[in-house]
Structure formats: structure tokens, C-alpha cells
XYZ file of C-alpha atoms in Angstrom:
150
model
C 38.877 -5.914 0.947
C 40.073 -2.592 1.746
C 41.804 -0.637 -0.867
C 44.916 1.108 -0.106
C 46.079 3.787 -2.537
C 49.331 3.031 -4.403
C 52.550 4.524 -3.636
C 55.487 4.571 -5.855
C 58.891 4.444 -4.692
C 62.097 3.542 -6.601
C 64.145 0.457 -5.582
C 68.022 0.385 -5.434
C 68.223 -2.737 -7.149
C 66.394 -2.064 -10.214
C 65.286 1.006 -12.574
C 61.625 -0.050 -12.449
C 59.185 1.286 -9.770
C 57.410 -0.847 -7.390
C 53.871 -0.312 -6.173
C 53.147 -1.041 -2.565
C 49.652 -1.944 -1.889
C 49.608 -2.788 1.718
C 51.702 -5.651 2.183
C 51.644 -6.431 -1.636
C 54.601 -5.816 -3.859
C 53.775 -5.646 -7.568
C 56.354 -5.348 -9.839
C 55.159 -5.714 -13.175
C 52.529 -3.864 -15.290
C 50.918 -7.407 -15.836
C 50.553 -8.074 -12.194
C 49.168 -4.320 -11.489
C 46.358 -4.918 -14.482
C 45.509 -8.328 -12.997
C 45.219 -6.994 -9.447
C 43.227 -4.197 -10.999
C 40.864 -6.325 -12.791
C 40.363 -8.596 -9.548
C 39.746 -5.624 -7.682
C 37.046 -4.496 -10.176
C 35.366 -8.057 -9.997
C 35.389 -7.920 -6.493
C 33.512 -4.556 -6.628
C 31.019 -5.594 -9.106
C 30.160 -8.581 -7.290
C 29.819 -6.831 -4.166
C 27.121 -4.502 -5.735
C 25.609 -7.365 -7.418
C 24.806 -8.816 -4.270
C 23.876 -5.357 -2.555
C 21.244 -4.975 -5.509
C 19.956 -8.454 -5.202
C 19.917 -7.874 -1.055
C 17.894 -4.841 -2.093
C 15.469 -6.515 -4.778
C 14.861 -9.494 -2.301
C 13.947 -6.979 0.604
C 11.389 -5.069 -1.567
C 9.697 -8.561 -2.877
C 9.572 -9.480 0.709
C 7.958 -6.262 1.769
C 5.371 -6.735 -1.002
C 4.577 -10.060 0.039
C 3.919 -8.755 3.705
C 1.541 -6.245 2.128
C -0.498 -8.693 0.008
C -0.643 -10.901 2.781
C -1.880 -7.907 5.228
C -4.303 -6.958 2.299
C -5.768 -10.390 2.370
C -6.033 -10.521 6.052
C -7.739 -7.325 6.067
C -9.334 -7.239 2.555
C -12.117 -4.994 3.504
C -10.187 -2.445 4.808
C -8.302 -1.789 1.683
C -11.351 -2.192 -0.558
C -12.008 1.161 -2.470
C -15.573 2.647 -2.172
C -17.179 3.888 -5.618
C -17.722 7.426 -5.526
C -18.837 7.771 -9.258
C -21.800 5.353 -8.774
C -23.220 7.652 -5.977
C -22.566 10.884 -7.726
C -24.475 9.320 -10.569
C -27.243 7.969 -8.652
C -27.490 11.689 -7.265
C -28.111 13.129 -10.815
C -30.388 10.678 -11.827
C -33.004 10.758 -9.029
C -35.037 14.250 -8.621
C -35.315 13.822 -4.891
C -34.157 16.373 -2.715
C -32.856 15.541 1.105
C -36.235 16.303 2.547
C -38.264 14.079 0.446
C -35.468 11.215 0.765
C -35.711 11.354 4.453
C -39.737 11.303 4.325
C -40.028 8.259 1.875
C -40.710 5.062 3.457
C -39.764 1.738 1.701
C -42.544 -0.835 0.673
C -41.962 -3.708 2.489
C -44.178 -7.036 3.412
C -45.988 -6.778 6.945
C -43.955 -9.981 7.988
C -40.345 -8.353 7.476
C -38.686 -7.303 10.787
C -37.049 -3.876 11.029
C -34.948 -2.406 13.578
C -36.629 -0.024 15.687
C -34.795 2.431 18.118
C -36.928 2.374 21.463
C -36.315 3.730 25.104
C -34.812 0.289 26.001
C -32.537 0.451 22.818
C -32.750 -1.221 19.413
C -35.792 -3.521 19.212
C -36.758 -5.615 16.077
C -40.677 -5.140 15.263
C -42.772 -6.393 12.208
C -43.476 -3.687 9.625
C -47.143 -3.736 10.175
C -46.667 -2.797 13.767
C -43.922 -0.092 12.851
C -46.422 1.560 10.396
C -49.081 1.360 12.913
C -47.123 3.497 15.114
C -46.537 5.667 12.416
C -42.895 5.263 12.847
C -40.643 6.232 9.625
C -38.666 2.914 8.759
C -35.407 4.418 6.933
C -34.340 2.337 3.760
C -30.473 1.768 3.778
C -30.296 3.019 0.077
C -31.694 6.425 1.429
C -29.105 6.626 3.769
C -26.047 6.310 1.451
C -27.972 8.544 -0.896
C -28.447 11.412 1.751
C -24.757 10.734 3.052
C -23.696 11.399 -0.575
C -25.570 14.206 -1.259
C -24.343 16.169 2.042
C -20.922 15.281 0.871
C -21.840 16.848 -2.468
C -23.034 19.999 -1.095
């Protein structure tokens, strides 16, 4: 409801003043107070509705974010960096030793080897016979962390 500023005009029939609010004629002080109280209540109600709508929008956006995190949970998983830094300080290997170190694997395990035709699975015995280095996944992670630290 639009509020119109009150204007005071003296009337010829009585000595008291009449406040004109749009099309409303309010003659007594009690009616003025009642009208102002109603206007305050309406304003408070409108403010509460705005606040509730804002809270509802925040809750909906939070729910949407949670659903997206559930849907793409691997995208939002934090990577632990302290563990790698601790591992780096506890092992006295430099980068060359880590690259040259071959893992101790059974001869029956298949390993992924890059060849001319692309990646190929070969047994560990064949790979060792070819004097091919089989990189360990932990070594790659450690190397990446060591490079980041330096």
C-alpha cells in the first residue's frame, strides 16, 4: 500500500485539523494512531515476507550445491598436501633415485608399457627382460610433489 505524506488543512466546520491521506479523512488522534499502527504492522509483515523469501532462496541454493557436490563428488574432494610433504621429508631419495627405482613385482603381474603401437599390457617378466623401467604409481606422485616443492 502506497503511503501518501499527510497534509494538514483547516476546515471551516470545526476548529480541529483534518489529515488527508489519499482518499482517507482522519479526524481524531485515535484514528491517526490506529492508521499508523496498521501501517507499521503492514510494513513489518512485508519485511518478514522479504526475509523469509531470502532465507528460502539461500536454502534452495544450498540444497542445489549439495546435490551438485553429491553428483560430482570426485570434483569436490580436497587433495591432501600435508601427507605428501611429510612423505617427502621422511624419504632420503632424490629425484634421480626415485626415477631409476623399479618396483618389486611378481612375474605374473601385467604391466602397462608404451610401445610403438600404443599402450600394451605385458607381464612383468617380459618387461624386466627387455630392461624396461616399470614406474611405480607412488613414485610418480612423489616425483610430482617433489617438483612442486622445489
